[in-house]
XYZ file of C-alpha atoms in Angstrom:
493
model
C -3.782 -3.821 33.270
C -0.158 -3.191 32.394
C 2.997 -5.115 32.728
C 6.676 -4.233 32.736
C 9.568 -5.680 30.838
C 13.256 -5.648 31.457
C 15.034 -4.849 28.243
C 18.381 -6.435 27.413
C 21.607 -4.436 27.808
C 22.935 -2.182 25.106
C 25.467 -4.725 23.841
C 22.567 -6.788 22.482
C 22.901 -9.648 24.976
C 19.761 -10.824 26.697
C 19.526 -10.919 30.513
C 20.631 -14.088 32.325
C 18.045 -16.811 31.955
C 16.276 -15.030 29.076
C 16.816 -16.515 25.610
C 17.087 -14.684 22.346
C 13.782 -16.277 21.323
C 11.894 -14.599 24.165
C 10.037 -11.393 25.009
C 13.401 -10.025 26.126
C 14.998 -11.038 22.840
C 13.829 -10.871 19.264
C 10.153 -11.051 20.314
C 10.244 -7.971 22.564
C 7.245 -5.726 22.022
C 6.891 -2.117 20.989
C 5.044 -0.090 23.671
C 1.665 1.146 22.513
C 0.621 3.258 25.483
C 3.404 5.815 25.208
C 2.941 9.325 23.890
C 1.978 9.461 20.243
C 4.762 11.964 19.696
C 7.673 9.571 20.004
C 10.474 11.953 19.177
C 11.278 15.615 19.050
C 10.557 17.203 15.720
C 7.752 14.715 15.127
C 5.500 14.533 12.121
C 3.009 17.377 11.872
C -0.671 16.473 12.302
C -2.421 18.302 9.482
C -4.662 15.762 7.713
C -8.348 15.551 8.529
C -10.879 12.845 7.715
C -11.490 13.686 4.076
C -7.828 14.197 3.265
C -7.208 10.714 4.675
C -10.109 9.362 2.621
C -8.586 10.979 -0.485
C -5.189 9.467 0.302
C -6.755 6.037 0.684
C -8.799 6.409 -2.512
C -5.586 7.385 -4.268
C -4.391 3.847 -3.680
C -7.760 2.111 -4.030
C -9.107 3.592 -7.270
C -6.488 3.451 -9.986
C -5.427 0.850 -12.500
C -8.314 -1.374 -11.426
C -10.818 1.022 -12.981
C -9.030 1.764 -16.226
C -7.540 -1.624 -17.078
C -7.904 -4.441 -14.541
C -11.695 -4.819 -14.748
C -11.482 -5.374 -18.488
C -8.576 -7.796 -18.234
C -10.335 -9.952 -15.628
C -13.546 -9.979 -17.684
C -11.774 -10.950 -20.893
C -9.515 -13.653 -19.459
C -11.271 -15.096 -16.399
C -14.846 -14.156 -15.637
C -16.751 -12.535 -18.518
C -19.645 -10.413 -17.192
C -19.155 -12.357 -13.940
C -16.315 -9.911 -13.261
C -18.923 -8.184 -11.093
C -18.881 -11.238 -8.823
C -15.072 -11.270 -8.962
C -14.866 -7.732 -7.640
C -17.582 -8.387 -5.080
C -15.628 -11.350 -3.694
C -12.408 -9.324 -3.685
C -14.139 -6.471 -1.868
C -15.520 -8.829 0.793
C -12.048 -10.294 1.338
C -10.473 -6.844 1.399
C -13.108 -5.693 3.888
C -11.990 -8.431 6.288
C -8.467 -7.041 6.156
C -9.709 -3.433 6.315
C -11.625 -4.130 9.529
C -8.423 -5.433 11.104
C -6.484 -2.381 9.955
C -9.244 -0.131 11.296
C -8.979 -1.642 14.783
C -5.215 -1.132 14.864
C -5.495 2.381 13.428
C -7.830 3.335 16.273
C -5.731 1.643 18.968
C -2.190 2.434 17.764
C -2.330 5.643 15.671
C 1.393 5.698 14.870
C 3.360 5.806 11.643
C 4.344 2.542 10.044
C 1.082 0.680 9.301
C 1.523 -3.128 9.351
C 5.114 -2.786 10.596
C 4.047 -0.957 13.762
C 0.999 -3.168 14.337
C 2.935 -6.436 14.104
C 5.813 -5.056 16.216
C 3.363 -4.136 18.970
C 1.442 -7.416 18.956
C 3.784 -10.166 17.744
C 7.296 -8.987 18.499
C 10.246 -7.093 17.110
C 11.531 -9.652 14.609
C 8.052 -10.061 13.092
C 7.668 -6.286 12.876
C 11.101 -5.998 11.302
C 10.317 -8.606 8.639
C 7.008 -6.954 7.747
C 8.652 -3.527 7.652
C 11.521 -4.833 5.530
C 8.954 -6.456 3.247
C 6.969 -3.223 2.897
C 10.065 -1.202 1.986
C 10.461 -3.290 -1.158
C 6.728 -3.717 -1.719
C 5.768 -0.051 -1.696
C 8.836 1.102 -3.628
C 8.170 -1.452 -6.364
C 4.505 -0.403 -6.544
C 5.548 3.209 -7.083
C 7.791 2.089 -9.943
C 5.143 -0.133 -11.541
C 2.566 2.632 -11.389
C 4.996 5.158 -12.842
C 5.666 2.837 -15.793
C 1.927 2.525 -16.398
C 1.502 6.309 -16.305
C 4.350 6.669 -18.787
C 2.541 4.380 -21.219
C -0.661 6.433 -21.093
C 1.319 9.656 -21.427
C 3.049 8.341 -24.545
C -0.370 7.331 -25.925
C -1.693 10.875 -25.521
C 1.365 12.419 -27.160
C 1.050 10.049 -30.122
C -2.626 10.960 -30.522
C -1.743 14.677 -30.725
C 1.098 14.049 -33.178
C 4.160 14.422 -30.939
C 6.983 12.089 -32.049
C 9.427 11.309 -29.229
C 12.949 9.821 -29.445
C 12.868 6.039 -29.156
C 15.604 5.859 -26.507
C 13.411 7.500 -23.846
C 10.253 5.431 -24.335
C 11.042 2.346 -22.271
C 13.479 0.307 -20.232
C 16.154 -1.757 -22.005
C 14.649 -4.868 -23.558
C 11.118 -3.471 -23.843
C 11.467 -2.405 -27.491
C 13.924 -1.616 -30.284
C 16.229 1.222 -29.277
C 14.802 1.631 -25.772
C 17.343 2.824 -23.210
C 15.298 4.251 -20.339
C 11.678 4.979 -19.451
C 12.332 8.650 -18.891
C 8.751 9.692 -18.128
C 8.421 7.000 -15.441
C 11.694 7.963 -13.778
C 10.846 11.665 -13.814
C 7.400 11.005 -12.329
C 8.992 9.231 -9.345
C 11.284 12.207 -8.756
C 8.368 14.638 -9.119
C 6.368 12.759 -6.487
C 9.367 12.813 -4.144
C 9.582 16.571 -4.628
C 5.879 17.041 -3.836
C 6.153 14.874 -0.703
C 9.209 16.802 0.463
C 7.212 20.074 0.452
C 5.284 19.093 3.569
C 2.307 16.948 4.564
C -0.301 19.685 4.255
C 0.798 20.707 0.774
C 1.184 17.161 -0.536
C -2.194 16.146 0.936
C -3.839 19.017 -0.942
C -2.138 17.850 -4.149
C -3.426 14.311 -3.649
C -6.946 15.456 -2.749
C -7.266 17.593 -5.884
C -6.094 14.743 -8.100
C -8.483 12.269 -6.466
C -11.457 14.607 -6.938
C -10.562 15.114 -10.617
C -10.080 11.365 -11.069
C -13.462 10.496 -9.575
C -15.062 13.192 -11.712
C -13.599 11.649 -14.875
C -14.704 8.163 -13.816
C -18.219 9.489 -13.174
C -18.290 11.170 -16.602
C -17.243 8.001 -18.385
C -19.676 5.814 -16.422
C -22.614 8.156 -17.029
C -21.817 8.468 -20.757
C -21.437 4.712 -21.100
C -24.610 3.945 -19.155
C -26.715 5.242 -22.077
C -25.168 2.631 -24.378
C -25.613 -0.520 -22.299
C -26.957 -3.550 -24.165
C -28.428 -6.278 -21.970
C -27.307 -8.909 -24.488
C -23.675 -8.272 -23.574
C -24.326 -9.728 -20.115
C -25.152 -13.154 -21.552
C -23.709 -15.637 -20.838
C -23.072 -14.140 -17.417
C -20.598 -16.809 -16.272
C -18.973 -18.130 -19.468
C -16.080 -19.613 -17.482
C -18.287 -20.894 -14.665
C -18.283 -19.744 -11.059
C -14.688 -20.962 -10.843
C -13.719 -18.275 -13.336
C -15.278 -15.614 -11.130
C -13.254 -16.838 -8.159
C -10.080 -16.908 -10.261
C -10.785 -13.353 -11.329
C -11.260 -12.361 -7.686
C -7.627 -13.259 -7.023
C -6.540 -10.700 -9.613
C -9.144 -8.122 -8.640
C -7.995 -8.228 -5.013
C -4.844 -6.337 -5.947
C -6.981 -3.343 -6.919
C -8.758 -2.979 -3.574
C -6.161 -2.761 -0.833
C -4.916 0.848 -0.997
C -6.095 1.764 2.521
C -2.987 0.128 4.029
C -0.828 2.867 2.516
C -2.998 5.537 4.143
C -2.655 3.941 7.584
C 1.103 4.471 7.377
C 0.462 8.211 7.760
C -1.267 7.869 11.131
C 0.910 10.422 12.915
C 0.036 13.096 10.374
C -3.701 13.015 10.988
C -5.612 15.115 13.481
C -7.618 13.066 15.998
C -6.085 9.932 14.507
C -7.810 7.464 16.834
C -11.230 8.684 15.724
C -10.752 9.480 12.051
C -8.417 6.713 10.836
C -10.919 3.837 11.213
C -13.613 5.994 9.586
C -11.313 6.911 6.686
C -10.460 3.257 6.021
C -14.090 2.127 5.923
C -15.431 5.168 4.022
C -12.777 4.918 1.327
C -13.303 1.180 0.856
C -17.066 1.741 0.600
C -16.627 4.422 -2.073
C -14.156 2.243 -3.974
C -16.571 -0.712 -3.861
C -19.350 1.364 -5.448
C -16.968 2.738 -8.103
C -15.657 -0.688 -9.115
C -19.084 -2.300 -9.315
C -20.456 0.559 -11.431
C -17.443 0.380 -13.734
C -17.953 -3.374 -14.204
C -21.662 -2.955 -14.972
C -21.080 -0.219 -17.569
C -17.942 -1.699 -19.161
C -19.490 -5.149 -19.723
C -22.776 -3.592 -20.806
C -21.105 -1.569 -23.559
C -19.020 -4.330 -25.139
C -18.940 -8.112 -25.357
C -16.244 -9.384 -23.004
C -14.591 -11.317 -25.871
C -13.970 -8.114 -27.817
C -12.418 -6.050 -25.008
C -8.978 -4.678 -25.845
C -6.638 -5.682 -23.007
C -4.375 -2.680 -23.564
C -7.158 -0.110 -23.173
C -10.417 -1.821 -22.088
C -12.466 1.276 -21.390
C -11.283 3.092 -24.495
C -12.168 0.119 -26.697
C -15.596 -0.218 -25.091
C -16.326 3.467 -25.615
C -15.159 3.189 -29.210
C -17.462 0.226 -29.762
C -20.500 2.371 -28.941
C -19.389 5.417 -30.908
C -17.803 7.333 -28.030
C -14.218 7.020 -29.198
C -13.726 10.744 -28.655
C -13.686 10.062 -24.924
C -10.520 7.991 -25.343
C -8.291 10.946 -24.508
C -10.444 11.693 -21.462
C -9.989 8.092 -20.316
C -6.234 8.331 -20.842
C -6.061 11.555 -18.825
C -8.166 9.951 -16.098
C -5.871 6.933 -16.088
C -2.797 9.122 -15.714
C -4.335 11.017 -12.804
C -5.798 7.908 -11.202
C -2.610 5.885 -11.374
C -0.484 8.839 -10.246
C -2.513 9.128 -7.041
C -1.747 5.463 -6.366
C 1.976 6.101 -6.793
C 1.746 9.076 -4.444
C -0.019 7.086 -1.719
C 2.532 4.278 -1.870
C 5.538 6.608 -1.870
C 4.162 8.340 1.212
C 3.636 4.937 2.830
C 7.156 3.613 2.214
C 8.731 6.835 3.466
C 6.728 6.627 6.718
C 7.547 2.940 7.253
C 11.251 3.682 6.756
C 10.988 6.688 9.073
C 9.274 4.622 11.772
C 11.804 1.788 11.546
C 14.661 4.288 11.834
C 13.048 6.019 14.807
C 12.793 2.622 16.485
C 16.513 2.063 15.914
C 16.104 -0.891 13.556
C 17.566 1.205 10.741
C 20.061 4.087 11.199
C 18.453 6.841 13.274
C 19.903 9.472 10.951
C 16.946 8.824 8.633
C 14.419 9.616 11.385
C 15.301 13.304 11.593
C 12.643 15.480 9.956
C 13.097 18.659 7.995
C 13.143 21.484 10.579
C 10.511 23.584 8.799
C 8.390 21.168 6.800
C 8.304 18.405 9.431
C 8.569 15.581 6.892
C 11.296 12.893 6.666
C 13.151 14.264 3.637
C 16.160 12.063 4.428
C 13.933 9.106 3.583
C 11.760 10.622 0.849
C 14.564 11.344 -1.584
C 16.251 7.905 -1.379
C 12.822 6.354 -1.977
C 12.211 8.663 -4.936
C 15.603 7.933 -6.477
C 15.286 4.180 -5.881
C 11.832 3.958 -7.433
C 12.999 6.146 -10.349
C 15.839 3.719 -11.029
C 13.488 0.702 -10.996
C 10.925 2.488 -13.167
C 13.504 3.710 -15.634
C 15.484 0.530 -16.178
C 13.270 -2.501 -15.362
C 10.417 -3.840 -17.528
C 7.031 -3.496 -15.834
C 6.587 -7.270 -15.409
C 9.853 -7.639 -13.488
C 8.964 -4.677 -11.288
C 5.426 -5.970 -10.730
C 6.699 -9.379 -9.599
C 8.233 -7.667 -6.570
C 4.892 -6.328 -5.323
C 2.374 -9.147 -5.086
C 3.507 -11.353 -2.227
C 4.488 -8.597 0.185
C 1.117 -6.998 0.762
C -0.552 -10.382 1.215
C 2.003 -11.342 3.849
C 1.359 -8.052 5.644
C -2.415 -8.620 5.539
C -2.037 -12.075 7.066
C 0.172 -10.839 9.880
C -2.110 -7.904 10.722
C -5.133 -10.224 10.894
C -3.299 -12.598 13.248
C -2.042 -9.650 15.299
C -5.614 -8.441 15.939
C -6.507 -11.772 17.520
C -3.292 -11.898 19.563
C -3.646 -8.328 20.871
C -7.248 -8.998 21.895
C -5.933 -11.759 24.183
C -2.750 -10.081 25.467
C -4.127 -6.533 25.826
C -7.899 -6.696 26.290
C -7.612 -3.457 28.313
C -6.128 -1.449 25.422
C -8.485 1.417 24.451
C -9.923 0.832 20.996
C -12.046 3.386 19.141
C -13.054 0.654 16.672
C -13.340 -3.086 17.232
C -13.213 -5.635 14.428
C -16.507 -7.571 14.542
C -16.754 -11.365 14.789
C -13.184 -11.981 15.966
C -11.615 -14.425 15.173
C -13.899 -15.203 12.192
C -13.258 -11.962 10.267
C -9.443 -12.110 10.702
C -9.567 -15.782 9.689
C -11.293 -14.846 6.433
C -8.573 -12.280 5.734
C -5.804 -14.808 6.434
C -7.447 -17.553 4.375
C -7.897 -15.327 1.345
C -4.329 -14.006 1.569
C -2.851 -17.500 1.889
C -4.914 -18.669 -1.076
C -3.588 -15.824 -3.219
C -0.003 -16.335 -2.050
C -0.190 -20.029 -2.983
C -1.095 -19.102 -6.559
C 1.939 -16.870 -7.137
C 4.808 -17.821 -9.438
C 7.694 -19.769 -7.801
C 10.100 -17.066 -8.966
C 8.170 -14.563 -6.865
C 8.547 -16.856 -3.850
C 12.298 -17.136 -4.459
C 12.784 -13.378 -4.722
C 10.691 -12.807 -1.619
C 12.671 -15.405 0.340
C 15.955 -13.878 -0.803
C 14.835 -10.391 0.258
C 13.702 -11.702 3.654
C 17.030 -13.517 4.125
C 18.919 -10.287 3.504
C 16.589 -8.579 5.982
C 17.281 -11.140 8.715
C 21.035 -10.732 8.279
C 20.679 -6.960 8.561
C 18.429 -7.265 11.607
C 20.852 -9.433 13.579
C 23.853 -7.404 12.427
C 22.366 -3.993 13.216
C 18.710 -3.754 14.227
C 18.696 -6.126 17.208
C 21.558 -4.310 18.943
C 20.415 -0.782 18.120
C 16.699 -1.192 18.757
C 15.030 1.437 20.938
C 13.703 -1.451 23.035
C 17.248 -2.662 23.698
C 17.862 -0.200 26.523
C 18.407 -0.430 30.275
C 15.180 -0.171 32.219
C 14.375 1.275 35.587
C 11.223 1.633 37.664
C 11.017 5.238 36.633
C 11.252 4.543 32.909
C 9.412 1.271 32.580
C 5.972 1.520 31.122
C 3.180 -0.631 29.885
C 3.907 -2.606 26.811
C 1.872 -4.399 24.256
């Protein structure tokens, strides 16, 4: 079943009798049945299943392995960190199942922005897209700062003494002027992405394979030094501590959303995207649980070094020589996360520009490489500026609330689209709707409620700026704000 809509005229006014707060106004829907190639010079479909899995694992397996598991164990859960990650994985799975349904039904660039636009309306899609632009860019910066710290650690261990001015953002230490390594990493990733999807996907795949190999080496080496006594008491902070730790651990297990933003660059997207999301989350779940078992088996949770948990645990059992290996693995692992998020933000920006909500100039791809270089380089420069001149805590505060808001909206959108478009072909269907989406929403709302008030204020300010921009530019220039005719009207979400 399909239905037609009459779009408002080009001057942005809605038709007589149709209010702004209607399906002909700010809640008009993005068509989902149109050709997947929405514009000439579209994105090139070169990524297969395992390249998508690698891209997703780039975001999923990173800082959580090399630092977060130890931090949660030390501060919140003790050996019960295993339960913390298990809870976080269950909650993340609820969101992943919703993303998988949308990825199979609407295999277009933009991830949560496109999904919410198609199911809930233009203004909701705009707000999620605007949110993700800041969210992903800030994540790239935060990750780059973390990589810079590990890189400096390695250079110190090999006796290289660097000038103080280049070792951190202003205010992070005596004489610090800029975090040069972090800024340069952002620009390097932008350069790799600008080379083309096929080339950058190969780069990401190689790094992910190396990263998983290093994690496997460390886990296997540590497994021979597990002491059962380190697991007791298993829940020193009670079951409440395990749930508190789950809130932190959740931020390590949501990287598949970045991969879904690259939907238009995958071959047979409707079939492989849902598989890639679920396979990558399954692999990540196994990796995190193994890391927790080995890390807490090697060292008492009270003695874990928060700056380098795995390195301290290895040192405690006489494997300190693997510290450099861990640092190299951390650099590679965290870099793949930065890559996945930079790709995601560039595709969200590209999709919003193609839809007319941002200047269409940004939606023109490179004629030979078929990637949105007009978006990639501004993202690279912006993230380099944040990474170079903001302390990691201030940059990190920009990231938390955005992804949780996107998760909530996507979960709601699955339920809404099931009711409004039951006829829409779906290669994957989220089970137990609306129960599974409800779990995703509940967990996201719980986490959002625990965030610092300053984070709420910054998020509200960013959203307010976005609304002003939408009504000043996006509403009038939207691709859905065009005259319709019987010949051009088509089914809509």
